[in-house]
CSV table of C-alpha atoms in Angstrom, one decimal:
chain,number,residue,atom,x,y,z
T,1138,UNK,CA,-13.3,-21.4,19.2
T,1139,UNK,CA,-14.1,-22.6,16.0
T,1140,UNK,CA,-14.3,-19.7,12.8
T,1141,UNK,CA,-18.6,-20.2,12.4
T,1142,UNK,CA,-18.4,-18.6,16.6
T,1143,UNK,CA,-16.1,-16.1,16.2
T,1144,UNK,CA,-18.2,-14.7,13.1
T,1145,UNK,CA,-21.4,-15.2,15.4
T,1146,UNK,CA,-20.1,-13.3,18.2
T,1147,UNK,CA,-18.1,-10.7,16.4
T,1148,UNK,CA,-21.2,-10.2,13.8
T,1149,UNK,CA,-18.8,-11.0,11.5
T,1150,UNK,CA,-19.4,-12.9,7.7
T,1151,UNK,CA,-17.6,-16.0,6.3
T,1152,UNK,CA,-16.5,-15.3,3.4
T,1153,UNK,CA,-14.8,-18.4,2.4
T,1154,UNK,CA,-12.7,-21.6,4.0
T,1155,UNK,CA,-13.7,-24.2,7.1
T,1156,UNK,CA,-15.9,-22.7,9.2
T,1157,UNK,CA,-15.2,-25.5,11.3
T,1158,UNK,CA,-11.5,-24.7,11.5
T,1159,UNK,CA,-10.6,-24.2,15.9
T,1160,UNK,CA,-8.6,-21.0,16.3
T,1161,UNK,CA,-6.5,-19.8,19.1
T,1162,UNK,CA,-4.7,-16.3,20.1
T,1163,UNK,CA,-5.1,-13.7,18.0
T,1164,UNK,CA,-2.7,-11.2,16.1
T,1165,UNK,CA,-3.6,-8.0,15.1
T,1166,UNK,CA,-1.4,-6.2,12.5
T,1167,UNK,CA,-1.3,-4.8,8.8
T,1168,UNK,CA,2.5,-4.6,8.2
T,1169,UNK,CA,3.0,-7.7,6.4
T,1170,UNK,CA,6.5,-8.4,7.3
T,1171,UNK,CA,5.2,-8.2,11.2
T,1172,UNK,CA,2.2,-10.1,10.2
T,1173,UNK,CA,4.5,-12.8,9.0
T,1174,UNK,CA,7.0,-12.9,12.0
T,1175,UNK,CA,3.9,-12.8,14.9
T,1176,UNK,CA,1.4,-15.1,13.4
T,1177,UNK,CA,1.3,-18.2,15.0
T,1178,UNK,CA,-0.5,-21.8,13.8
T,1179,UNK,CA,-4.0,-21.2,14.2
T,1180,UNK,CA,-4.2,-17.7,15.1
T,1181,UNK,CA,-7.2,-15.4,14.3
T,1182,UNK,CA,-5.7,-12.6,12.4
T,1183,UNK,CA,-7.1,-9.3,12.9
T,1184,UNK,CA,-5.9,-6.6,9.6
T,1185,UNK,CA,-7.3,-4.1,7.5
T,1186,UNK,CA,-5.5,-5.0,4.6
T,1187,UNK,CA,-7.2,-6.7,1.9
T,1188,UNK,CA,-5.2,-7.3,-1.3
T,1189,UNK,CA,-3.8,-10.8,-2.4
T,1190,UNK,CA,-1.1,-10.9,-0.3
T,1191,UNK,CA,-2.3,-11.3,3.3
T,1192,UNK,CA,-3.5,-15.0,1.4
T,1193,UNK,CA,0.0,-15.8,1.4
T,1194,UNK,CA,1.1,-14.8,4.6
T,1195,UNK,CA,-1.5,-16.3,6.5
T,1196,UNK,CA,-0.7,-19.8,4.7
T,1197,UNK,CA,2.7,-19.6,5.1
T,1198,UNK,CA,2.1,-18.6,9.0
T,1199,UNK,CA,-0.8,-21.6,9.0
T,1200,UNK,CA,-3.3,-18.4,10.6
T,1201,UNK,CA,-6.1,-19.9,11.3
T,1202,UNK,CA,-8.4,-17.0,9.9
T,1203,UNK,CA,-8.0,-13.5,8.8
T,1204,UNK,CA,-10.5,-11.2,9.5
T,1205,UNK,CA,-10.7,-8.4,8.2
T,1206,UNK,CA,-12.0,-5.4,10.4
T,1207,UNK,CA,-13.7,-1.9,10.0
T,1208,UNK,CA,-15.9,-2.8,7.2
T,1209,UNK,CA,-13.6,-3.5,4.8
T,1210,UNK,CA,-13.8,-6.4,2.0
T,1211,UNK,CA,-11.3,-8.4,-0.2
T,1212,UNK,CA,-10.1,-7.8,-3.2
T,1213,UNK,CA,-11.6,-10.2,-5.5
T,1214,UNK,CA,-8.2,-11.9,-6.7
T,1215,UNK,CA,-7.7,-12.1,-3.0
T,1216,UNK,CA,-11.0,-14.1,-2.5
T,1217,UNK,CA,-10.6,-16.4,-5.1
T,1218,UNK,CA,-6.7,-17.1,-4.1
T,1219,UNK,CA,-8.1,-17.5,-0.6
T,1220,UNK,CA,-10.8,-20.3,-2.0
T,1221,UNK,CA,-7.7,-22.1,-3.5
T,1222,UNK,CA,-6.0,-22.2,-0.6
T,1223,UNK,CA,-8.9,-23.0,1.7
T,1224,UNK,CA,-8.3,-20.0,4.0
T,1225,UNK,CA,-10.8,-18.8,6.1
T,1226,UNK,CA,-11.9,-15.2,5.9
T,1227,UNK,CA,-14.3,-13.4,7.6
T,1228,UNK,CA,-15.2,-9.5,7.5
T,1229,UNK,CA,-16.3,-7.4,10.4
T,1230,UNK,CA,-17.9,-3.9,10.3
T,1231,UNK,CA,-16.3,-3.9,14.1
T,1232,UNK,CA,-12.8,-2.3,14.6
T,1233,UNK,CA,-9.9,-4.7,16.1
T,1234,UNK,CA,-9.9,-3.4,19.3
T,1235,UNK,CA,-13.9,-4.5,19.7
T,1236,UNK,CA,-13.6,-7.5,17.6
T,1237,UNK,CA,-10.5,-8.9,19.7
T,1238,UNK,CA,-12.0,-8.0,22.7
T,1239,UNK,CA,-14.8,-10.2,22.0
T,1240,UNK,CA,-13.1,-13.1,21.5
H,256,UNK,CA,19.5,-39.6,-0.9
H,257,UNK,CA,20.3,-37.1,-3.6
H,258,UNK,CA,19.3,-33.7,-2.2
H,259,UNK,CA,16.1,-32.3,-3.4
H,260,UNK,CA,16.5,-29.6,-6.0
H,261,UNK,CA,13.9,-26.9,-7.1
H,262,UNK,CA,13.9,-24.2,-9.2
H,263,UNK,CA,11.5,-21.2,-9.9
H,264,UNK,CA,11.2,-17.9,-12.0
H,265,UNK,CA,10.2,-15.0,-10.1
H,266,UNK,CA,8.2,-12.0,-12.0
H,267,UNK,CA,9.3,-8.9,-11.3
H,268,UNK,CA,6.4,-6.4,-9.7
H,269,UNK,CA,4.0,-9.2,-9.7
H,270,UNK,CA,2.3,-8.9,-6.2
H,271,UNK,CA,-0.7,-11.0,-7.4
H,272,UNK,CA,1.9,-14.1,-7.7
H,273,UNK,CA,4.4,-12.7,-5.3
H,274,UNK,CA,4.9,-15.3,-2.1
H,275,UNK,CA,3.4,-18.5,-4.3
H,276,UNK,CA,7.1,-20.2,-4.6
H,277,UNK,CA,7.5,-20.2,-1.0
H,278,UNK,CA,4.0,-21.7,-0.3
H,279,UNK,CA,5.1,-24.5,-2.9
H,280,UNK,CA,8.5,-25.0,-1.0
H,281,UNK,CA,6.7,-24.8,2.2
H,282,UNK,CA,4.0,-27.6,1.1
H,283,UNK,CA,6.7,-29.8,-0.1
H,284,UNK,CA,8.4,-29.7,3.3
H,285,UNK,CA,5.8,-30.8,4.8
H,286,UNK,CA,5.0,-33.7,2.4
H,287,UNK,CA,8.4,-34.7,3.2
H,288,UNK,CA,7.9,-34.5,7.0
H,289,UNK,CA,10.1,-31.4,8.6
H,290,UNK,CA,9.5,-30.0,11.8
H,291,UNK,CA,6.7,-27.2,11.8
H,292,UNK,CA,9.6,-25.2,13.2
H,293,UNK,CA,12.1,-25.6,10.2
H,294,UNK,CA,8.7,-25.3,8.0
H,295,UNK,CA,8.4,-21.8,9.6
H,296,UNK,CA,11.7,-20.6,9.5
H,297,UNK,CA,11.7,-21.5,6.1
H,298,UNK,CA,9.0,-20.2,4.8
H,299,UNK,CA,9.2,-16.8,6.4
H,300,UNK,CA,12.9,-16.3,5.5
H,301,UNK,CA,12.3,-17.0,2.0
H,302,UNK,CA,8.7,-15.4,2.0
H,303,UNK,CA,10.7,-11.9,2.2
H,304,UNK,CA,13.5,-12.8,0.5
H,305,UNK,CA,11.0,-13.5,-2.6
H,306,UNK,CA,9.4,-10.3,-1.9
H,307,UNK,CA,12.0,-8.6,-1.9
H,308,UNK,CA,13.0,-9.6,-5.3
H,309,UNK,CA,9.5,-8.5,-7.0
H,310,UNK,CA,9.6,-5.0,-4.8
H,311,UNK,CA,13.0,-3.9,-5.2
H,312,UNK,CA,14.4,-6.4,-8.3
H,313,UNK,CA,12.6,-7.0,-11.2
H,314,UNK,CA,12.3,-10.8,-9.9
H,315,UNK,CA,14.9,-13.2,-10.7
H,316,UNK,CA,15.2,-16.7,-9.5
H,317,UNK,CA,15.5,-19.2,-6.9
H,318,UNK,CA,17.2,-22.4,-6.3
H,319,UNK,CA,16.3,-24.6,-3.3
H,320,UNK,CA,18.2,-27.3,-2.3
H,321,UNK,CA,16.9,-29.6,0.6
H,322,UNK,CA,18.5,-32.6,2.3
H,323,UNK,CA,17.8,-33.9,5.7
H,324,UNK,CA,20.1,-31.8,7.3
H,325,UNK,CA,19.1,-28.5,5.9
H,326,UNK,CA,17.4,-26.2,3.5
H,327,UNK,CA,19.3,-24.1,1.2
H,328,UNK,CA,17.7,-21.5,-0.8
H,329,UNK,CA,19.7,-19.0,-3.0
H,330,UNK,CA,17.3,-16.1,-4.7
H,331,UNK,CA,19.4,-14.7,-7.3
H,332,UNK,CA,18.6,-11.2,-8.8
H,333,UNK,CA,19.3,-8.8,-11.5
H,334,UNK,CA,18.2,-5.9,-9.4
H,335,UNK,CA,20.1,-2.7,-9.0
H,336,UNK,CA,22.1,-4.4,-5.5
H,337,UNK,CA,21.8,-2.6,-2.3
H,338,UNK,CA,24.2,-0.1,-1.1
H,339,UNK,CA,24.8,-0.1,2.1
H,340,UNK,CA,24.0,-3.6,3.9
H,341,UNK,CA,24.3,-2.9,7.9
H,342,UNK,CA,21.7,-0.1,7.0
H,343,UNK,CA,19.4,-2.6,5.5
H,344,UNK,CA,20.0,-5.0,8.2
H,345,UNK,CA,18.2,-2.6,10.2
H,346,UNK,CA,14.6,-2.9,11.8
H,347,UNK,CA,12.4,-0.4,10.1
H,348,UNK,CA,14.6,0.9,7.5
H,349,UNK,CA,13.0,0.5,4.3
H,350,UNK,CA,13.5,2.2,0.6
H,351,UNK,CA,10.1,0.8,-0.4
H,352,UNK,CA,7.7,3.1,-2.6
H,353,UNK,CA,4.9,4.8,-1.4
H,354,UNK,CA,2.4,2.4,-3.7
H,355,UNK,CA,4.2,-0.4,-2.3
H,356,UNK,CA,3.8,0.7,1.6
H,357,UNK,CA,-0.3,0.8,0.9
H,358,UNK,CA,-0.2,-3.2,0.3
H,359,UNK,CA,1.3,-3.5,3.6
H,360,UNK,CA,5.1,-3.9,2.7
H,361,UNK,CA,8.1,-1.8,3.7
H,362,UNK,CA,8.2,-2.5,7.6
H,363,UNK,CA,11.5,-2.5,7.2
H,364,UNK,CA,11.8,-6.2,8.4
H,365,UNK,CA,12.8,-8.1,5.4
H,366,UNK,CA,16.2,-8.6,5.9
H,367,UNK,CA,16.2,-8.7,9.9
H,368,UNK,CA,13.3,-11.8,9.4
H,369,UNK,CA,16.0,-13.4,6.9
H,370,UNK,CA,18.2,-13.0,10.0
H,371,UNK,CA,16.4,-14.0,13.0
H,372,UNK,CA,15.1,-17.1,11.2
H,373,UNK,CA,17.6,-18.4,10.0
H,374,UNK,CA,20.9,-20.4,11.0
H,375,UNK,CA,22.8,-18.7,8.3
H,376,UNK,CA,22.1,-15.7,5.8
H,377,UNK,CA,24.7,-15.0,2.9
H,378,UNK,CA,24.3,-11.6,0.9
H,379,UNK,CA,26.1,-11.0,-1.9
H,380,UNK,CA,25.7,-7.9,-3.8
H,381,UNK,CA,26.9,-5.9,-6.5
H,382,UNK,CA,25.1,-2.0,-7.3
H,383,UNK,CA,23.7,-2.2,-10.6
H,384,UNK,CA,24.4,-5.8,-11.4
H,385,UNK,CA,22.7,-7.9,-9.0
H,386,UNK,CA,22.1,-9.2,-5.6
H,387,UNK,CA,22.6,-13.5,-4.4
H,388,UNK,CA,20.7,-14.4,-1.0
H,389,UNK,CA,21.6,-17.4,0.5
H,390,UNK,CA,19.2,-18.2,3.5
H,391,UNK,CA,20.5,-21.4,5.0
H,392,UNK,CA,18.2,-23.6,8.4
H,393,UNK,CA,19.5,-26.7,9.9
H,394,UNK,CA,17.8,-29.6,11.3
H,395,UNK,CA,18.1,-29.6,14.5
């Protein structure tokens, strides 16, 4: 599944990064430290956090998109840090239960 | 080959930067061809390591030292040290502020991610004077 299908079947909006980037498994999660031990390469990440931080942790866990659930948007610091580092990031009015379920 | 040495300043209660020296550490292992897996550990040990220092330190700084054989890093702070160890060590036990918890930290995993991904993890600390974490993965 690439990230322009997931945020056609979830509903959801790309926000920024490759919407061509392929994604596998999924993590679902808002306690960073978790985040950052159960995120694999290429995972869709499912949180409602949105400061600058989830940025980092889903570079350093090569995620392969966070999305960000229940209608809920990113910071702006977090957006433009997320352009830099060419993550993808898409929002969702769904919750993570219905969003993962759909992928 | 002379090992590889790095050095970086750490703000103290800086999220906005907090996690950026370990991306650059991690992006440099990878230019220089390590195994995803010590890429990983790396990068997740130090990750809290240099979180730790902005939540609970004031910042401070870290030295990385990387040869073929392993990565070193030693985050040295001036923080107030921590008191009991084996409770830290602990899954879920966290001293983190409230404000803190809201952006998603104080899981209380810090120090047991230091652990599990890691070959070795060094802590020496002193209350009101300082802490010195030495997170240490081989090659395999």
């Amino acid at each position: 599944m690439t990230g322009k299908e997931l945020a056609e079947v979830t509903g959801g909006k790309i926000l920024c990064g490759d919407p061509e980037r392929s994604l596998s498994g999924c993590y679902i999660g808002d306690l960073l430290s978790l985040a950052m031990s159960r995120v694999q390469s290429d995972n869709v990440w499912i949180t409602i956090q949105s400061n600058i931080n989830i940025v980092a942790v889903a570079s350093l866990t090569d995620a392969g998109c966070i999305v960000i659930c229940d209608g809920f948007s990113p910071d702006e610091d977090a957006l433009e840090k997320a352009k830099d580092e060419d993550i993808l990031i898409i929002t969702s009015e769904k919750s993570a239960y219905d969003i993962a379920k759909l992928i | 080959m002379d090992n590889l040495k790095l050095h970086y300043d750490v703000n103290g209660d800086d999220f906005s930067v907090a996690g950026e020296n370990s991306s650059k550490v991690k992006k440099m292992l990878k230019q220089l061809g390590f195994s995803p897996d010590v890429i990983r550990c790396v990068a997740i040990a130090m990750y809290e390591a240099e979180i730790n220092m902005v939540i609970h330190a004031n910042g401070g700084f870290i030295d990385v030292d990387i040869s073929p054989e392993r990565v070193k890093v030693e985050l040295q702070d001036k923080g107030p040290g921590i008191p009991d160890i084996e409770k830290a060590m602990q899954e879920g036990y966290s001293t983190a502020s409230n404000r803190v918890r809201e952006l998603g930290f104080g899981a209380g995993m810090g120090l047991p991610n230091m652990k599990k991904y890691t070959d070795e993890l060094n802590i020496s600390t002193e209350i009101g004077k300082g802490t010195l974490v030495e997170l240490i993965v081989n090659v395999k």
